[in-house]
PDB file of C-alpha atoms in Angstrom:
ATOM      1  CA  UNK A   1     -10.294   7.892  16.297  1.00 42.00           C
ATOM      2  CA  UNK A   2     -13.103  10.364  17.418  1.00 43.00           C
ATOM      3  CA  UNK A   3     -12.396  12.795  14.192  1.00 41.00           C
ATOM      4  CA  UNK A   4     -13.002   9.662  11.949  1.00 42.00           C
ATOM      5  CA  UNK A   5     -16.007   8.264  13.646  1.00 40.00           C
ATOM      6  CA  UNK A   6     -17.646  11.786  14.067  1.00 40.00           C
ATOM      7  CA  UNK A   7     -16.714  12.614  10.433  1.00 41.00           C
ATOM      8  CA  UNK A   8     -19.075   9.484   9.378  1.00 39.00           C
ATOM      9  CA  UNK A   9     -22.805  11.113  10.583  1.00 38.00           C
ATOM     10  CA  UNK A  10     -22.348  13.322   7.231  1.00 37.00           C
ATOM     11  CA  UNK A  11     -20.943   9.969   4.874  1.00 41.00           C
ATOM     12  CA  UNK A  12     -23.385   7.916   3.015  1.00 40.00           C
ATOM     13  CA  UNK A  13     -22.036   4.129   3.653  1.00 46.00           C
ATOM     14  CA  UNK A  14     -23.184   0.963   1.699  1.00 49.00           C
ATOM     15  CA  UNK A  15     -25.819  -0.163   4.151  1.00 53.00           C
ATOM     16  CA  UNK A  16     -26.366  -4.089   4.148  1.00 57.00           C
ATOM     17  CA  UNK A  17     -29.209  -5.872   4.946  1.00 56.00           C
ATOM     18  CA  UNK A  18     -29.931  -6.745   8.564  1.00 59.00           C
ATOM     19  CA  UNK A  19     -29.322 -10.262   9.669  1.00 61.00           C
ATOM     20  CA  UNK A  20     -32.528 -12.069   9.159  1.00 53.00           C
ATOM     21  CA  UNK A  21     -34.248 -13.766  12.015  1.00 47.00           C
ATOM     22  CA  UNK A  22     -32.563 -17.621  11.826  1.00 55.00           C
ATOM     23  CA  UNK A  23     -29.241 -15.965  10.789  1.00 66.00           C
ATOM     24  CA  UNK A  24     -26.324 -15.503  13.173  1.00 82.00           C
ATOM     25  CA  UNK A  25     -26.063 -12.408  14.138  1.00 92.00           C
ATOM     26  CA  UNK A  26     -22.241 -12.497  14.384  1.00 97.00           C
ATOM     27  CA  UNK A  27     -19.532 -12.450  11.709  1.00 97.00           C
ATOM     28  CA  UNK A  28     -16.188 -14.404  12.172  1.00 97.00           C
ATOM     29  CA  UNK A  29     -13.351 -12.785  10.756  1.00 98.00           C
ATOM     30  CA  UNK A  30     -10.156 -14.150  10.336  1.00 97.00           C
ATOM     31  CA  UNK A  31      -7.332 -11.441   9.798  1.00 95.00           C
ATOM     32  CA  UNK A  32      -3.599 -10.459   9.754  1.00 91.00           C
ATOM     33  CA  UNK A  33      -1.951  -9.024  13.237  1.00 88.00           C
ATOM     34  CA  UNK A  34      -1.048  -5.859  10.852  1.00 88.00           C
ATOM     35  CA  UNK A  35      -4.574  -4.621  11.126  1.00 91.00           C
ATOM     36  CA  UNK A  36      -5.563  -5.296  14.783  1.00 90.00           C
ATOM     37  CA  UNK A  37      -2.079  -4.157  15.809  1.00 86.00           C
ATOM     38  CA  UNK A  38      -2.024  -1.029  14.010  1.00 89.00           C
ATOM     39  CA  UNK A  39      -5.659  -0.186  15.635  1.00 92.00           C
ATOM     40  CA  UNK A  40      -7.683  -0.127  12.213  1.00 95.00           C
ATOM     41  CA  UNK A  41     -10.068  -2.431  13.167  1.00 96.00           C
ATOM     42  CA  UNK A  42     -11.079  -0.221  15.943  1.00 95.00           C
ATOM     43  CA  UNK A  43     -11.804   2.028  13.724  1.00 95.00           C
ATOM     44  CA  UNK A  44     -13.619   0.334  11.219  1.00 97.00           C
ATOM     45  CA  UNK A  45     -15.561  -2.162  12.841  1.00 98.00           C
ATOM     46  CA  UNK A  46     -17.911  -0.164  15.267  1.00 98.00           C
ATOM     47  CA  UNK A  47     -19.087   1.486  12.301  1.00 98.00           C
ATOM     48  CA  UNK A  48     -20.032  -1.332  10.097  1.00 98.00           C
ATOM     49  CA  UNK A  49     -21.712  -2.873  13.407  1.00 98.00           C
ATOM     50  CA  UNK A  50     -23.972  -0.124  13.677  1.00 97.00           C
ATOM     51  CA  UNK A  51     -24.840   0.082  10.400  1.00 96.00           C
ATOM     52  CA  UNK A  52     -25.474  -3.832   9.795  1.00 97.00           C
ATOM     53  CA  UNK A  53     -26.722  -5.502  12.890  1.00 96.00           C
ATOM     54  CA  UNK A  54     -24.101  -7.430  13.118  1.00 98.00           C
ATOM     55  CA  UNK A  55     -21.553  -8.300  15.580  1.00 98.00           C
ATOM     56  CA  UNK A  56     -17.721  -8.953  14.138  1.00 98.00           C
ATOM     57  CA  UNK A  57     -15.461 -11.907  16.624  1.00 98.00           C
ATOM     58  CA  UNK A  58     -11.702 -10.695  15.124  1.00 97.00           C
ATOM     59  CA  UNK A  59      -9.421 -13.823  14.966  1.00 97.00           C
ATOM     60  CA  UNK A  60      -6.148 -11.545  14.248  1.00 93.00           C
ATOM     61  CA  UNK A  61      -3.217 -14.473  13.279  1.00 92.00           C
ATOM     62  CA  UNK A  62      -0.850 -14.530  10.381  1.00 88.00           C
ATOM     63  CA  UNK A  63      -2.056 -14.567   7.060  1.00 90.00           C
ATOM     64  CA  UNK A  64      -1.373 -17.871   6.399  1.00 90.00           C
ATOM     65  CA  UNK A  65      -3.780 -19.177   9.343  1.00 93.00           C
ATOM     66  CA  UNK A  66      -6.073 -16.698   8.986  1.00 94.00           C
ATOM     67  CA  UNK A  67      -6.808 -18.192   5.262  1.00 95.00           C
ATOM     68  CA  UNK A  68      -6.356 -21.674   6.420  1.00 94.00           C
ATOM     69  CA  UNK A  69      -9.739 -20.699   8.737  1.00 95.00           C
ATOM     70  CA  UNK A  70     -11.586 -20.205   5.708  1.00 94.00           C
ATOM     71  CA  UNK A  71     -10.375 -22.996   4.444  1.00 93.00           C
ATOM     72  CA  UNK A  72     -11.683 -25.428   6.770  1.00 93.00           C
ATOM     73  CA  UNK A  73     -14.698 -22.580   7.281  1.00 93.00           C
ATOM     74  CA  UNK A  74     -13.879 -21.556  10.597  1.00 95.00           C
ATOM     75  CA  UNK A  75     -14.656 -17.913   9.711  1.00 96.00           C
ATOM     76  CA  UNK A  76     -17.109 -16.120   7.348  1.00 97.00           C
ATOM     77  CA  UNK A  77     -14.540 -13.938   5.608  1.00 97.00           C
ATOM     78  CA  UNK A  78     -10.889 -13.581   5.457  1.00 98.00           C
ATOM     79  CA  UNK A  79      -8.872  -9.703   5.189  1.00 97.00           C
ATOM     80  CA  UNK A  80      -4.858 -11.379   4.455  1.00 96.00           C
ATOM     81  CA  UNK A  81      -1.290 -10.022   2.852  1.00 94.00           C
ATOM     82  CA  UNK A  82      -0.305 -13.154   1.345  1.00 91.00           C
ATOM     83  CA  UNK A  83      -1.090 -12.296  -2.582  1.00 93.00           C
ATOM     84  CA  UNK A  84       0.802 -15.830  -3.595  1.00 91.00           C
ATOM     85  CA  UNK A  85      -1.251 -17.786  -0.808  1.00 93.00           C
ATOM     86  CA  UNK A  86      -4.675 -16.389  -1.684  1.00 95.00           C
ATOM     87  CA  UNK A  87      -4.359 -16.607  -5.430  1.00 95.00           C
ATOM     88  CA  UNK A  88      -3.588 -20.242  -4.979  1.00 94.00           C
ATOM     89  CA  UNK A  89      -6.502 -20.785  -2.885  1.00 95.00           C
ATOM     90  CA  UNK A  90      -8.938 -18.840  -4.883  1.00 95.00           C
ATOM     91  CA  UNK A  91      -7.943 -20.746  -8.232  1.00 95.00           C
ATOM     92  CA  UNK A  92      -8.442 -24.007  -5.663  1.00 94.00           C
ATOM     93  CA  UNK A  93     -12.090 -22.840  -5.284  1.00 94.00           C
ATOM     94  CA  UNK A  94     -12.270 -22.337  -1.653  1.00 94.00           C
ATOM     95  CA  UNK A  95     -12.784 -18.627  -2.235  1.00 96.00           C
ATOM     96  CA  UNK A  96     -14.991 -17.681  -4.915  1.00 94.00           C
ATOM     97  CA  UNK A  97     -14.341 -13.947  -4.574  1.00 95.00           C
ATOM     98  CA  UNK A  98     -11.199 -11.697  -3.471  1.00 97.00           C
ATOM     99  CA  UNK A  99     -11.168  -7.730  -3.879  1.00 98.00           C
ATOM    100  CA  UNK A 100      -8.151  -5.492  -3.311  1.00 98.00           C
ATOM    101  CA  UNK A 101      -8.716  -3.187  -0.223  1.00 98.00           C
ATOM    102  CA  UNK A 102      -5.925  -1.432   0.261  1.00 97.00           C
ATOM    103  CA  UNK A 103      -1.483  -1.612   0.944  1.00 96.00           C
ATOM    104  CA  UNK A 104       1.232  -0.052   2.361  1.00 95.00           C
ATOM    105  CA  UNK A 105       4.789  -0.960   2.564  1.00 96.00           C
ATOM    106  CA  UNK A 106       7.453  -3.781   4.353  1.00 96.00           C
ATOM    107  CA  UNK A 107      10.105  -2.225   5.991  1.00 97.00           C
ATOM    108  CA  UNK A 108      13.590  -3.829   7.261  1.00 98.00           C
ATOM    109  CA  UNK A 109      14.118  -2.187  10.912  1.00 98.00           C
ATOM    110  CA  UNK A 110      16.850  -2.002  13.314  1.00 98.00           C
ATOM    111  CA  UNK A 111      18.882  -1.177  15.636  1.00 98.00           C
ATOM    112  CA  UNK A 112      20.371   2.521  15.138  1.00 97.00           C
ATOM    113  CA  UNK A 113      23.718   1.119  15.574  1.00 97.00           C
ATOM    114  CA  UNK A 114      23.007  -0.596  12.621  1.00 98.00           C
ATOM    115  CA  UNK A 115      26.060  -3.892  12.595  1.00 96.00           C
ATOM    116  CA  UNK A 116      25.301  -4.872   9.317  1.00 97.00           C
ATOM    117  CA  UNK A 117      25.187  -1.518   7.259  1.00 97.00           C
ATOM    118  CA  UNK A 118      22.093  -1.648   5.940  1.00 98.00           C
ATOM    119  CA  UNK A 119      20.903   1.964   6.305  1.00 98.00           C
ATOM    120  CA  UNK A 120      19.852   3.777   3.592  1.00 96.00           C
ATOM    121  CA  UNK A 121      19.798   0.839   1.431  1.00 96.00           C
ATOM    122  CA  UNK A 122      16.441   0.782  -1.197  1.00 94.00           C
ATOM    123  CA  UNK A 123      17.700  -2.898  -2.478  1.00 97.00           C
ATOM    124  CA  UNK A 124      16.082  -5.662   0.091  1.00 97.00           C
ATOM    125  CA  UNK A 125      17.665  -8.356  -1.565  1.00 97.00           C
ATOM    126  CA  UNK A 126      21.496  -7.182  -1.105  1.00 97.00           C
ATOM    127  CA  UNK A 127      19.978  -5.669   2.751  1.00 97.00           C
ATOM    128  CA  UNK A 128      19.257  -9.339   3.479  1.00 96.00           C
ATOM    129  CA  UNK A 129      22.044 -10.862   1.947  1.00 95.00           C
ATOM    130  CA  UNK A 130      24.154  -8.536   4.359  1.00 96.00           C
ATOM    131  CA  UNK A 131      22.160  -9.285   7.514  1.00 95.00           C
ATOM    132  CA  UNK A 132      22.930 -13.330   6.435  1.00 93.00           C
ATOM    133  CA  UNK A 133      26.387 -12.538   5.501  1.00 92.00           C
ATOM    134  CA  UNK A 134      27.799 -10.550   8.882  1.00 93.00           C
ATOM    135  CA  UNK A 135      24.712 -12.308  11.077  1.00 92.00           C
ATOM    136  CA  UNK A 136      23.742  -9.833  12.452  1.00 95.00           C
ATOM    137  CA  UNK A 137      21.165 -10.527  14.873  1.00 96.00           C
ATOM    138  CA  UNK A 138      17.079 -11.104  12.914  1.00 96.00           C
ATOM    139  CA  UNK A 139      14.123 -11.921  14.589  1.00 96.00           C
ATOM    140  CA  UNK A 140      11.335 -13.586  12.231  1.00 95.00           C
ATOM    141  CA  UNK A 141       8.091 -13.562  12.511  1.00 93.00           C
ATOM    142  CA  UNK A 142       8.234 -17.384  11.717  1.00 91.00           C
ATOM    143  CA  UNK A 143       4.647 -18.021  11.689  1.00 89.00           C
ATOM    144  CA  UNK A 144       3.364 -18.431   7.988  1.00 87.00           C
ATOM    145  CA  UNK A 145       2.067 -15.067   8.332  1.00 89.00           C
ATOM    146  CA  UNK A 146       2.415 -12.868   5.165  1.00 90.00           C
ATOM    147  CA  UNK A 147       5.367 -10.786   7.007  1.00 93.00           C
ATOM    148  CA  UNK A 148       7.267 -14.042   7.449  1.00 93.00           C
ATOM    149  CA  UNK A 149       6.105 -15.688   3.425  1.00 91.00           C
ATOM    150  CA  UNK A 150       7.879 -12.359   2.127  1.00 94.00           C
ATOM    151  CA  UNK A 151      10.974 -12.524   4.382  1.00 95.00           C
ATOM    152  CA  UNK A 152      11.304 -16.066   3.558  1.00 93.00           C
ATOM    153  CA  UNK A 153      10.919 -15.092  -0.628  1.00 93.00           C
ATOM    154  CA  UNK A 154      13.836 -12.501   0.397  1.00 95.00           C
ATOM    155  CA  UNK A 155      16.158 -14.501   2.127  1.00 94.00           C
ATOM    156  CA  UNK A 156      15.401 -16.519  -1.450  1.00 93.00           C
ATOM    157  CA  UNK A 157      16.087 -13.796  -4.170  1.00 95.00           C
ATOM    158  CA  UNK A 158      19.280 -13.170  -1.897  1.00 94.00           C
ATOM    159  CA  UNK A 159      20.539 -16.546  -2.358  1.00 92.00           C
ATOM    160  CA  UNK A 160      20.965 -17.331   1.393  1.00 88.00           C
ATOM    161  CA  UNK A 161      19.329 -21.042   2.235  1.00 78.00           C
ATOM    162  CA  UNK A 162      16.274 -20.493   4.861  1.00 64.00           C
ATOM    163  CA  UNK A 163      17.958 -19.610   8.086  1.00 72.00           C
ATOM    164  CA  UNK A 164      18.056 -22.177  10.896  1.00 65.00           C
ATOM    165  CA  UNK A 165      16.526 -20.612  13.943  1.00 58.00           C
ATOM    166  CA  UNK A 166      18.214 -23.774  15.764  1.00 54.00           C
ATOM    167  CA  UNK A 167      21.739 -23.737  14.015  1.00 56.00           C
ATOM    168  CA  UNK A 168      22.476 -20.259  14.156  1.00 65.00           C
ATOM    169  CA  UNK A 169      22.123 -17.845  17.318  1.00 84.00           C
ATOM    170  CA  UNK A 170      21.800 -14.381  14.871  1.00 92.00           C
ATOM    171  CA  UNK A 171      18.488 -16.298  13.110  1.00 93.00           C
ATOM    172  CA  UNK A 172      15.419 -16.326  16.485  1.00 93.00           C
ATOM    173  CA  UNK A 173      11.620 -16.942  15.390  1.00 94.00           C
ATOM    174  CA  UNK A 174       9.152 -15.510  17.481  1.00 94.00           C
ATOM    175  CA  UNK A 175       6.152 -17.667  16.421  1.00 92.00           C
ATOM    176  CA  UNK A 176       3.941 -14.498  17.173  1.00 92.00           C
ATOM    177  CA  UNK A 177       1.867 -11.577  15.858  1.00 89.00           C
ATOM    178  CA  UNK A 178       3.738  -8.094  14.713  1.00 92.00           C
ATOM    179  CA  UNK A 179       3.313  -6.524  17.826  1.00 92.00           C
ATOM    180  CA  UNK A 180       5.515  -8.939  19.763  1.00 94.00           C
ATOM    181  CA  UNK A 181       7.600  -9.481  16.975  1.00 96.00           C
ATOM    182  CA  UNK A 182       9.046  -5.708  17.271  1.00 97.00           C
ATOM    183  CA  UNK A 183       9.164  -6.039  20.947  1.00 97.00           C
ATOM    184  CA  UNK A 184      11.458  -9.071  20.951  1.00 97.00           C
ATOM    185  CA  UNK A 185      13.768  -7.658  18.177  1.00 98.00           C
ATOM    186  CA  UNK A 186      14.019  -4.301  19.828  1.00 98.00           C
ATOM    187  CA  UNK A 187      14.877  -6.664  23.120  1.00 97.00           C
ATOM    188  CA  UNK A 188      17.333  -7.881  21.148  1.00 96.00           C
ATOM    189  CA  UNK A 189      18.777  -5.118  18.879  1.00 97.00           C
ATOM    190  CA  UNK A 190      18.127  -7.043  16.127  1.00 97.00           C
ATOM    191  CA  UNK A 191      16.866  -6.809  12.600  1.00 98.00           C
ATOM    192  CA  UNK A 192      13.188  -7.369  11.804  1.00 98.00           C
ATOM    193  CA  UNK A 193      10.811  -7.037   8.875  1.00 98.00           C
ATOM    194  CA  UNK A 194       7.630  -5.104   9.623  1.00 97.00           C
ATOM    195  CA  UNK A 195       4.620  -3.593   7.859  1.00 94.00           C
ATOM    196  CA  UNK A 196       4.893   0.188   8.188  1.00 94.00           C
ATOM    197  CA  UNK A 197       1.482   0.591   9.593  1.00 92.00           C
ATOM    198  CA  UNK A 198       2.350  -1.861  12.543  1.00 92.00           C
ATOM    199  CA  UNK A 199       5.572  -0.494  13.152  1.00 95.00           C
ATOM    200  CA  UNK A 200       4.344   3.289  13.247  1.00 93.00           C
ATOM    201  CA  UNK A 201       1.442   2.604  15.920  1.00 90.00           C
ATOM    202  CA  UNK A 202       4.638   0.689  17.990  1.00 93.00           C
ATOM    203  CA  UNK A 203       7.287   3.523  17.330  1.00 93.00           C
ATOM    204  CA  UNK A 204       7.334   5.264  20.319  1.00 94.00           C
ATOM    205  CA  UNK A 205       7.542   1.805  22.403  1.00 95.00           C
ATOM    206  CA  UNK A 206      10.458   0.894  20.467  1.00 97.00           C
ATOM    207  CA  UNK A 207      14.399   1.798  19.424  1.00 97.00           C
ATOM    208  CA  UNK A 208      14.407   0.376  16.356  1.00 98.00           C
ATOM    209  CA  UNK A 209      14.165   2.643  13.548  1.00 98.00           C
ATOM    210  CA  UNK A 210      13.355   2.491   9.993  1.00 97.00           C
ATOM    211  CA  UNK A 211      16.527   1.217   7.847  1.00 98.00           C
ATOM    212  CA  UNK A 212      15.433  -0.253   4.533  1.00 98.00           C
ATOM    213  CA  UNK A 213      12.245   1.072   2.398  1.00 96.00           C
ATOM    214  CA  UNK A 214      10.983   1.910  -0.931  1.00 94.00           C
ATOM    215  CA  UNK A 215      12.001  -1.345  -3.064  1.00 96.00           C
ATOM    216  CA  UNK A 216       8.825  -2.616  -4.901  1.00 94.00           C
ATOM    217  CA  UNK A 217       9.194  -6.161  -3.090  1.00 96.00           C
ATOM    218  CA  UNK A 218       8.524  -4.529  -0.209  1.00 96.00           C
ATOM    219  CA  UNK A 219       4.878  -3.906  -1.434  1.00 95.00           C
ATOM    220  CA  UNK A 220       2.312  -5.051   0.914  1.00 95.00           C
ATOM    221  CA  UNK A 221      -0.926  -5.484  -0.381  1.00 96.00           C
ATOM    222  CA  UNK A 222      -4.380  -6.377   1.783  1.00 96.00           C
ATOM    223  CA  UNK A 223      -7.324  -8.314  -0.193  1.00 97.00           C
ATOM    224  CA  UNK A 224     -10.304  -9.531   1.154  1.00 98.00           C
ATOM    225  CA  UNK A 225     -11.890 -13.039   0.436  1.00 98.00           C
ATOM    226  CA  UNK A 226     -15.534 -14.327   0.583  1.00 97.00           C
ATOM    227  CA  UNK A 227     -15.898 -18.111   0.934  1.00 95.00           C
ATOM    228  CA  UNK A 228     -17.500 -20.556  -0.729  1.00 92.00           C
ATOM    229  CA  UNK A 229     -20.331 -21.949   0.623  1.00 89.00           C
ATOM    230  CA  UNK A 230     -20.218 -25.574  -0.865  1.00 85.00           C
ATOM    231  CA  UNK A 231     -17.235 -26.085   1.011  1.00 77.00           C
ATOM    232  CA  UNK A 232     -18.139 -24.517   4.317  1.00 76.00           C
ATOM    233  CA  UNK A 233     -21.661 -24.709   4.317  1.00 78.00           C
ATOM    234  CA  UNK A 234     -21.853 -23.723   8.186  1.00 83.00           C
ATOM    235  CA  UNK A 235     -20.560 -19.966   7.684  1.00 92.00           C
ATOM    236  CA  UNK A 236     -22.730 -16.884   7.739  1.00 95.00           C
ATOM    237  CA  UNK A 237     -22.417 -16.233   4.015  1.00 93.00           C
ATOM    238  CA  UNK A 238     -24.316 -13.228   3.990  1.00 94.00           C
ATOM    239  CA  UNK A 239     -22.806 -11.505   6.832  1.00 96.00           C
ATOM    240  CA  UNK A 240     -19.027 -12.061   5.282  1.00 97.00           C
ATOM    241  CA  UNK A 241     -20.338 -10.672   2.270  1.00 96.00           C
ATOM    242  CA  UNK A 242     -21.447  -7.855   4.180  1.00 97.00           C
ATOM    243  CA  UNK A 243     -18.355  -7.401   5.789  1.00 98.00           C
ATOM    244  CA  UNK A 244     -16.394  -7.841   2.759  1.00 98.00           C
ATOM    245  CA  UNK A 245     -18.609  -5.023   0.400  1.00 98.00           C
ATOM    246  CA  UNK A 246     -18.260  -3.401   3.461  1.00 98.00           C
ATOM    247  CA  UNK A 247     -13.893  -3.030   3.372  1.00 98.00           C
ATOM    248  CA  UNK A 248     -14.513  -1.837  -0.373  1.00 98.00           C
ATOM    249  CA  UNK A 249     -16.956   0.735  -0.070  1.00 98.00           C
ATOM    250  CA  UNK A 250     -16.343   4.198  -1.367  1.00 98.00           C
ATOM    251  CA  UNK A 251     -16.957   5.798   1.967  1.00 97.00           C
ATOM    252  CA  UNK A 252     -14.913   2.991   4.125  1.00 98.00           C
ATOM    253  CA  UNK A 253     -12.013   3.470   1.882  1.00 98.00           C
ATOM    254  CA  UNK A 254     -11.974   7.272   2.871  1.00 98.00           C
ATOM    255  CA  UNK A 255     -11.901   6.454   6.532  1.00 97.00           C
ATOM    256  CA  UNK A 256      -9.044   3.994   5.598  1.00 97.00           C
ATOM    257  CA  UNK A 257      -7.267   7.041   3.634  1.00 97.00           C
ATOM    258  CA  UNK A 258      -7.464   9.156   6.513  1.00 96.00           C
ATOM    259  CA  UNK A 259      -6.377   6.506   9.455  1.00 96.00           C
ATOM    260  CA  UNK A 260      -3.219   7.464  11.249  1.00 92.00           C
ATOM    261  CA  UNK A 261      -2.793  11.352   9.484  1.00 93.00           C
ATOM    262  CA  UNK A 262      -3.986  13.010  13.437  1.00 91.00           C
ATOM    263  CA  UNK A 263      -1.672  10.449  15.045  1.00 89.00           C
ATOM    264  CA  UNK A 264       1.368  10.162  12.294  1.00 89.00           C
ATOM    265  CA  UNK A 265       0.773  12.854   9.759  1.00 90.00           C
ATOM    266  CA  UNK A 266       0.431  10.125   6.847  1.00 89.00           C
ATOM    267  CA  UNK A 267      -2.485   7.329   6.385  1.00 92.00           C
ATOM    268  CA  UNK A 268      -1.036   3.853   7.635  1.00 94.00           C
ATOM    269  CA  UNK A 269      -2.710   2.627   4.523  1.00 95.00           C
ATOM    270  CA  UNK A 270      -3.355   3.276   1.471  1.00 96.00           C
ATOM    271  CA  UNK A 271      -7.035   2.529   0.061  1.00 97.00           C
ATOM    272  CA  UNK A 272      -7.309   0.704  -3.085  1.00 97.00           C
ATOM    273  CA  UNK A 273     -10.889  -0.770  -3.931  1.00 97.00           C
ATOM    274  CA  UNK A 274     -11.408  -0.578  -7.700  1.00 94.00           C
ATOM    275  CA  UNK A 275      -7.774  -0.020  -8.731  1.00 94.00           C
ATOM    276  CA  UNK A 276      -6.124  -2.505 -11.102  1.00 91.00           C
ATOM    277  CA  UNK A 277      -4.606  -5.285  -8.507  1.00 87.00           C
ATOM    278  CA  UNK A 278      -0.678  -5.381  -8.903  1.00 76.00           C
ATOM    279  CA  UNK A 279      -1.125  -8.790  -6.713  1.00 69.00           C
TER     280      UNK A 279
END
């Protein structure tokens, strides 16, 4: 990321406070596997340290975890694809603020040979309901990340029951991050559904190829959530409100825009602060 970092000595950033003396210094956050995986947290990260004061501890873990840490408040802010998950939570009142940061896009991968004739298909739904129907080897995430809460809401709208990873050998859960998630379907040669970020920065590790895109359920969308402090009154409010004013900041959103173009020719992400939020 050297282009991005040296482009930022000529950006004016939103420039937080300094942690006071008393206050922790560090800043817990709790995040998807999509954004450590894809390497955007490298790249955004060292800047907002050197421009706060503060030092960020990543917790990358599916969605689903990662909110359940703010939950209980073992982090100070939470960056999570799980629109459904968060909204619940938010109208629960253990967040009292979540912003839209930025998306990209699910996409059903696979195996080249391609068993279940999928390819070229823009309708997720029926692509799932053929997977279920020939069983053709699938390799879920299976973690309660936000990958795995919008495979499971597909296998739904395609009217197949939630698959058995015991009672059927095409069906395997990994229980881990993207990353390894690829990895064990491209050991297999099976299906797998991936953000397109994750599965770009993996590509040339990998076989699989890109077999299913551009249906509007496969809309992936990234918010990030501050906590509220009456119900985890140990966090270090104001550094994961500096973290979090941080993601939506004019100037951060143009490194996000430009992340990946070098490497892939396109941005891995899309950024998003101050749009209306389709999630």
């Amino acid at each position: 990321m050297p282009l991005l970092l040296a482009a930022i000595t000529s950006t004016v950033f939103y420039r937080p406070l300094p942690p006071s003396t008393g206050q922790s210094s560090v800043v817990i956050l709790a995040t998807t596997t999509s954004t450590r995986d894809a390497g955007l947290l490298d790249s955004l990260l060292p800047v907002f340290e050197r421009q706060s004061g503060y030092r960020v501890k990543v917790i990358a873990v599916g969605s689903g975890q990662a909110l359940a840490m703010g939950r209980r408040g073992d982090a100070d802010v939470v960056l999570s694809h799980a629109p459904e998950a968060e909204r619940l939570l938010v109208d629960s009142g253990f967040f009292v603020r979540r912003r839209l940061v930025m998306h990209n896009e699910f996409l059903v991968v696979g195996p080249a040979t391609d068993s279940a004739g999928v390819r070229g298909m823009s309708d997720a739904v029926a692509a799932f309901r053929r997977i279920a129907e020939r069983h053709a080897p699938f390799v879920s995430r299976g973690d309660q990340s936000g990958t795995h809460q919008r495979e499971l809401q597909l296998w739904k709208r395609a009217g197949v029951a939630q698959p058995d990873p015991g009672g059927g050998a095409w069906y395997v859960e990994s229980g881990q991050g993207m990353g390894a998630t690829l990895q064990l379907a491209d050991e297999k040669r099976a299906y797998t559904l991936t953000d397109r970020a994750t599965y770009l920065a993996w590509r040339d590790k990998l076989q699989l190829v890109p077999l299913v895109e551009g249906d509007s359920l496969l809309y992936n969308v990234y918010h990030v959530l501050e906590l509220n402090p009456h119900n985890a009154a140990r966090i270090n409010l104001a550094g994961g409100a500096a973290l979090a004013d941080f993601f939506v900041a004019p100037a951060t959103q143009a490194l996000i825009a430009e992340f990946g173009k070098a490497r892939f020719g396109q941005s891995l992400f899309v950024p998003d602060a101050g749009k209306p939020d389709r999630r």
